Amino acid sequence: MLKKTVCFAFASLLGLSCASAASYDNFRAVTPAALKPFARDLGGLLGSGSNQTARPLGFAGFDIGVRGASQFNPSSGNSVLKKNNLFGLGLVQAEIGMPYRIDGFVRGGAFEGVAVAGGGLRYGLWNLSDEKYKINAMLVGMANMATHRYFNAVHFNAGLLVSINVPVVAPFIGVAYDMTRLQAQGVDDVSLAGKKISVAAARFTAGIRVKIKLGYLAGGITYTHARSLANASAGFRF
């Protein structure tokens, strides 16, 4: 059900096809040289698309929706995934507003054999306002765990998000830093079993969010580790 929902969000917001699988199972034949490029690609997906507005929810506010991120082609050296092939991840994310301009969120799902669970906090840098053309900014911290038959990963990121209260269509921009630790397991090369590697990369995002009564649609483009990603979100916020 989640896979179909995320594919629908991708198709609706970004016009992308969900026909081709990511083939994460190919990690079984991973080589030492492919570990870091694969980890950078996975970390970029885990960090992208989680936020599309810098306005805090406000106390007892709530947001639930789907989040999707898709990279247009693997990094150079990532022989696990097919060359020139779209791949991505999709999640369900629930958020709640707390006092002092703090939002908490949890996220999770399973997509193409990769199960993800995570969450984080966001902090609004000044008092929230719905004044037209008001600029909002917030700090974001997030952690994710991803597991697959042949690998597991722990991902952390911290960033800054800025958005503008433009009626109906509101732009947002963000900068963040992803840190990912990947461990191979059950792979063909026994010398790599249990091997851990760590990678880090800056990430830059720009996009727009369309408000439809209590609902919203959002799409954006991310640039990280010399690769471009597309992000899509859809949900309800109140």
mmCIF file of N, CA and C in Angstrom, residues 124-194:
data_model
loop_
_atom_site.group_PDB
_atom_site.id
_atom_site.type_symbol
_atom_site.label_atom_id
_atom_site.label_comp_id
_atom_site.label_asym_id
_atom_site.label_seq_id
_atom_site.Cartn_x
_atom_site.Cartn_y
_atom_site.Cartn_z
ATOM 1 N N GLY A 124 11.565 26.527 15.373
ATOM 2 C CA GLY A 124 11.370 27.796 14.693
ATOM 3 C C GLY A 124 12.232 28.880 15.308
ATOM 4 N N LEU A 125 12.946 29.626 14.473
ATOM 5 C CA LEU A 125 13.913 30.589 14.983
ATOM 6 C C LEU A 125 13.269 31.865 15.512
ATOM 7 N N TRP A 126 12.015 32.134 15.119
ATOM 8 C CA TRP A 126 11.297 33.265 15.708
ATOM 9 C C TRP A 126 9.813 32.939 15.732
ATOM 10 N N ASN A 127 9.040 33.834 16.367
ATOM 11 C CA ASN A 127 7.618 33.563 16.570
ATOM 12 C C ASN A 127 6.928 33.282 15.245
ATOM 13 N N LEU A 128 6.084 32.250 15.249
ATOM 14 C CA LEU A 128 5.394 31.881 14.013
ATOM 15 C C LEU A 128 4.409 32.972 13.612
ATOM 16 N N SER A 129 4.254 33.122 12.306
ATOM 17 C CA SER A 129 3.361 34.152 11.774
ATOM 18 C C SER A 129 2.797 33.680 10.439
ATOM 19 N N ASP A 130 1.516 33.980 10.212
ATOM 20 C CA ASP A 130 0.887 33.694 8.925
ATOM 21 C C ASP A 130 0.726 34.966 8.098
ATOM 22 N N GLU A 131 1.406 36.017 8.503
ATOM 23 C CA GLU A 131 1.365 37.266 7.746
ATOM 24 C C GLU A 131 1.861 37.026 6.319
ATOM 25 N N LYS A 132 1.181 37.612 5.351
ATOM 26 C CA LYS A 132 1.541 37.422 3.954
ATOM 27 C C LYS A 132 2.975 37.875 3.686
ATOM 28 N N TYR A 133 3.723 37.029 3.006
ATOM 29 C CA TYR A 133 5.119 37.247 2.607
ATOM 30 C C TYR A 133 6.096 37.271 3.797
ATOM 31 N N LYS A 134 5.633 36.802 4.931
ATOM 32 C CA LYS A 134 6.510 36.674 6.094
ATOM 33 C C LYS A 134 7.505 35.535 5.854
ATOM 34 N N ILE A 135 8.756 35.751 6.232
ATOM 35 C CA ILE A 135 9.777 34.713 6.099
ATOM 36 C C ILE A 135 9.879 33.942 7.412
ATOM 37 N N ASN A 136 9.792 32.635 7.317
ATOM 38 C CA ASN A 136 9.978 31.764 8.476
ATOM 39 C C ASN A 136 11.266 30.975 8.300
ATOM 40 N N ALA A 137 11.910 30.644 9.412
ATOM 41 C CA ALA A 137 13.145 29.847 9.359
ATOM 42 C C ALA A 137 13.171 28.894 10.538
ATOM 43 N N MET A 138 13.712 27.703 10.321
ATOM 44 C CA MET A 138 13.807 26.734 11.409
ATOM 45 C C MET A 138 15.039 25.855 11.259
ATOM 46 N N LEU A 139 15.506 25.374 12.415
ATOM 47 C CA LEU A 139 16.585 24.398 12.460
ATOM 48 C C LEU A 139 15.968 23.013 12.521
ATOM 49 N N VAL A 140 16.591 22.066 11.846
ATOM 50 C CA VAL A 140 16.063 20.705 11.760
ATOM 51 C C VAL A 140 17.145 19.710 12.140
ATOM 52 N N GLY A 141 16.787 18.734 12.978
ATOM 53 C CA GLY A 141 17.673 17.624 13.295
ATOM 54 C C GLY A 141 16.917 16.322 13.122
ATOM 55 N N MET A 142 17.529 15.330 12.492
ATOM 56 C CA MET A 142 16.811 14.098 12.187
ATOM 57 C C MET A 142 17.760 12.909 12.227
ATOM 58 N N ALA A 143 17.217 11.743 12.581
ATOM 59 C CA ALA A 143 17.973 10.493 12.556
ATOM 60 C C ALA A 143 17.103 9.411 11.915
ATOM 61 N N ASN A 144 17.723 8.523 11.141
ATOM 62 C CA ASN A 144 17.009 7.433 10.489
ATOM 63 C C ASN A 144 17.819 6.147 10.602
ATOM 64 N N MET A 145 17.109 5.034 10.636
ATOM 65 C CA MET A 145 17.729 3.720 10.518
ATOM 66 C C MET A 145 17.126 3.017 9.312
ATOM 67 N N ALA A 146 17.980 2.462 8.459
ATOM 68 C CA ALA A 146 17.519 1.737 7.275
ATOM 69 C C ALA A 146 18.077 0.321 7.311
ATOM 70 N N THR A 147 17.228 -0.655 7.082
ATOM 71 C CA THR A 147 17.666 -2.039 7.095
ATOM 72 C C THR A 147 17.245 -2.746 5.814
ATOM 73 N N HIS A 148 18.106 -3.619 5.359
ATOM 74 C CA HIS A 148 17.863 -4.428 4.172
ATOM 75 C C HIS A 148 18.478 -5.796 4.416
ATOM 76 N N ARG A 149 18.120 -6.735 3.621
ATOM 77 C CA ARG A 149 18.660 -8.088 3.775
ATOM 78 C C ARG A 149 20.182 -8.106 3.741
ATOM 79 N N TYR A 150 20.779 -7.191 2.952
ATOM 80 C CA TYR A 150 22.225 -7.229 2.755
ATOM 81 C C TYR A 150 22.974 -6.029 3.331
ATOM 82 N N PHE A 151 22.270 -5.105 3.967
ATOM 83 C CA PHE A 151 22.956 -3.967 4.584
ATOM 84 C C PHE A 151 22.059 -3.302 5.615
ATOM 85 N N ASN A 152 22.687 -2.516 6.481
ATOM 86 C CA ASN A 152 21.923 -1.631 7.354
ATOM 87 C C ASN A 152 22.677 -0.313 7.443
ATOM 88 N N ALA A 153 21.951 0.743 7.774
ATOM 89 C CA ALA A 153 22.558 2.075 7.797
ATOM 90 C C ALA A 153 21.932 2.917 8.893
ATOM 91 N N VAL A 154 22.755 3.778 9.474
ATOM 92 C CA VAL A 154 22.298 4.790 10.421
ATOM 93 C C VAL A 154 22.622 6.147 9.811
ATOM 94 N N HIS A 155 21.627 7.031 9.801
ATOM 95 C CA HIS A 155 21.772 8.324 9.136
ATOM 96 C C HIS A 155 21.381 9.448 10.087
ATOM 97 N N PHE A 156 22.186 10.498 10.117
ATOM 98 C CA PHE A 156 21.891 11.698 10.892
ATOM 99 C C PHE A 156 22.005 12.914 9.968
ATOM 100 N N ASN A 157 21.179 13.921 10.222
ATOM 101 C CA ASN A 157 21.390 15.178 9.504
ATOM 102 C C ASN A 157 20.953 16.363 10.350
ATOM 103 N N ALA A 158 21.515 17.497 10.035
ATOM 104 C CA ALA A 158 21.154 18.759 10.669
ATOM 105 C C ALA A 158 21.103 19.812 9.583
ATOM 106 N N GLY A 159 20.148 20.733 9.675
ATOM 107 C CA GLY A 159 20.038 21.712 8.610
ATOM 108 C C GLY A 159 19.221 22.930 8.984
ATOM 109 N N LEU A 160 19.130 23.840 8.040
ATOM 110 C CA LEU A 160 18.361 25.078 8.154
ATOM 111 C C LEU A 160 17.389 25.151 6.988
ATOM 112 N N LEU A 161 16.119 25.448 7.295
ATOM 113 C CA LEU A 161 15.082 25.570 6.272
ATOM 114 C C LEU A 161 14.448 26.947 6.348
ATOM 115 N N VAL A 162 14.224 27.573 5.194
ATOM 116 C CA VAL A 162 13.601 28.896 5.114
ATOM 117 C C VAL A 162 12.444 28.828 4.125
ATOM 118 N N SER A 163 11.296 29.406 4.474
ATOM 119 C CA SER A 163 10.156 29.464 3.562
ATOM 120 C C SER A 163 9.485 30.822 3.665
ATOM 121 N N ILE A 164 8.672 31.157 2.654
ATOM 122 C CA ILE A 164 7.985 32.449 2.601
ATOM 123 C C ILE A 164 6.480 32.204 2.528
ATOM 124 N N ASN A 165 5.712 32.966 3.287
ATOM 125 C CA ASN A 165 4.257 32.811 3.317
ATOM 126 C C ASN A 165 3.607 33.452 2.092
ATOM 127 N N VAL A 166 3.821 32.864 0.952
ATOM 128 C CA VAL A 166 3.149 33.310 -0.272
ATOM 129 C C VAL A 166 1.819 32.561 -0.380
ATOM 130 N N PRO A 167 0.710 33.258 -0.642
ATOM 131 C CA PRO A 167 -0.579 32.580 -0.735
ATOM 132 C C PRO A 167 -0.563 31.471 -1.790
ATOM 133 N N VAL A 168 -1.136 30.351 -1.458
ATOM 134 C CA VAL A 168 -1.324 29.176 -2.315
ATOM 135 C C VAL A 168 0.000 28.487 -2.645
ATOM 136 N N VAL A 169 0.906 29.152 -3.345
ATOM 137 C CA VAL A 169 2.167 28.526 -3.755
ATOM 138 C C VAL A 169 3.311 29.193 -2.998
ATOM 139 N N ALA A 170 3.925 28.473 -2.071
ATOM 140 C CA ALA A 170 4.954 29.043 -1.205
ATOM 141 C C ALA A 170 6.311 28.393 -1.480
ATOM 142 N N PRO A 171 7.337 29.187 -1.746
ATOM 143 C CA PRO A 171 8.670 28.624 -2.001
ATOM 144 C C PRO A 171 9.416 28.305 -0.704
ATOM 145 N N PHE A 172 10.347 27.364 -0.784
ATOM 146 C CA PHE A 172 11.208 27.054 0.356
ATOM 147 C C PHE A 172 12.601 26.699 -0.149
ATOM 148 N N ILE A 173 13.597 26.955 0.684
ATOM 149 C CA ILE A 173 14.976 26.577 0.389
ATOM 150 C C ILE A 173 15.587 26.008 1.667
ATOM 151 N N GLY A 174 16.585 25.146 1.516
ATOM 152 C CA GLY A 174 17.207 24.563 2.686
ATOM 153 C C GLY A 174 18.631 24.141 2.423
ATOM 154 N N VAL A 175 19.408 24.094 3.484
ATOM 155 C CA VAL A 175 20.771 23.576 3.426
ATOM 156 C C VAL A 175 20.939 22.643 4.611
ATOM 157 N N ALA A 176 21.607 21.507 4.409
ATOM 158 C CA ALA A 176 21.752 20.516 5.472
ATOM 159 C C ALA A 176 23.046 19.739 5.278
ATOM 160 N N TYR A 177 23.360 18.938 6.276
ATOM 161 C CA TYR A 177 24.559 18.111 6.230
ATOM 162 C C TYR A 177 24.176 16.704 6.655
ATOM 163 N N ASP A 178 24.426 15.729 5.782
ATOM 164 C CA ASP A 178 24.081 14.334 6.033
ATOM 165 C C ASP A 178 25.306 13.541 6.469
ATOM 166 N N MET A 179 25.123 12.685 7.462
ATOM 167 C CA MET A 179 26.166 11.763 7.918
ATOM 168 C C MET A 179 25.570 10.356 7.939
ATOM 169 N N THR A 180 26.197 9.432 7.235
ATOM 170 C CA THR A 180 25.657 8.090 7.071
ATOM 171 C C THR A 180 26.708 7.042 7.389
ATOM 172 N N ARG A 181 26.337 6.048 8.196
ATOM 173 C CA ARG A 181 27.210 4.911 8.477
ATOM 174 C C ARG A 181 26.543 3.650 7.938
ATOM 175 N N LEU A 182 27.213 2.958 7.057
ATOM 176 C CA LEU A 182 26.672 1.777 6.378
ATOM 177 C C LEU A 182 27.434 0.533 6.803
ATOM 178 N N GLN A 183 26.717 -0.572 6.988
ATOM 179 C CA GLN A 183 27.340 -1.856 7.315
ATOM 180 C C GLN A 183 26.806 -2.927 6.377
ATOM 181 N N ALA A 184 27.718 -3.671 5.758
ATOM 182 C CA ALA A 184 27.345 -4.772 4.876
ATOM 183 C C ALA A 184 27.076 -6.025 5.705
ATOM 184 N N GLN A 185 26.167 -6.867 5.209
ATOM 185 C CA GLN A 185 25.854 -8.114 5.911
ATOM 186 C C GLN A 185 25.353 -9.143 4.901
ATOM 187 N N GLY A 186 25.822 -10.385 5.039
ATOM 188 C CA GLY A 186 25.353 -11.465 4.176
ATOM 189 C C GLY A 186 25.706 -11.301 2.715
ATOM 190 N N VAL A 187 26.765 -10.537 2.390
ATOM 191 C CA VAL A 187 27.124 -10.302 0.995
ATOM 192 C C VAL A 187 28.019 -11.426 0.475
ATOM 193 N N ASP A 188 28.177 -11.486 -0.858
ATOM 194 C CA ASP A 188 28.967 -12.555 -1.470
ATOM 195 C C ASP A 188 30.434 -12.503 -1.065
ATOM 196 N N ASP A 189 30.995 -11.291 -0.975
ATOM 197 C CA ASP A 189 32.393 -11.123 -0.583
ATOM 198 C C ASP A 189 32.481 -11.218 0.945
ATOM 199 N N VAL A 190 32.930 -12.370 1.443
ATOM 200 C CA VAL A 190 32.937 -12.593 2.895
ATOM 201 C C VAL A 190 33.854 -11.612 3.624
ATOM 202 N N SER A 191 34.836 -11.046 2.915
ATOM 203 C CA SER A 191 35.730 -10.086 3.558
ATOM 204 C C SER A 191 35.012 -8.777 3.885
ATOM 205 N N LEU A 192 33.845 -8.537 3.264
ATOM 206 C CA LEU A 192 33.082 -7.316 3.510
ATOM 207 C C LEU A 192 31.984 -7.509 4.545
ATOM 208 N N ALA A 193 31.709 -8.749 4.939
ATOM 209 C CA ALA A 193 30.649 -9.011 5.918
ATOM 210 C C ALA A 193 30.966 -8.305 7.229
ATOM 211 N N GLY A 194 30.069 -7.463 7.689
ATOM 212 C CA GLY A 194 30.256 -6.714 8.918
ATOM 213 C C GLY A 194 31.088 -5.455 8.768
#
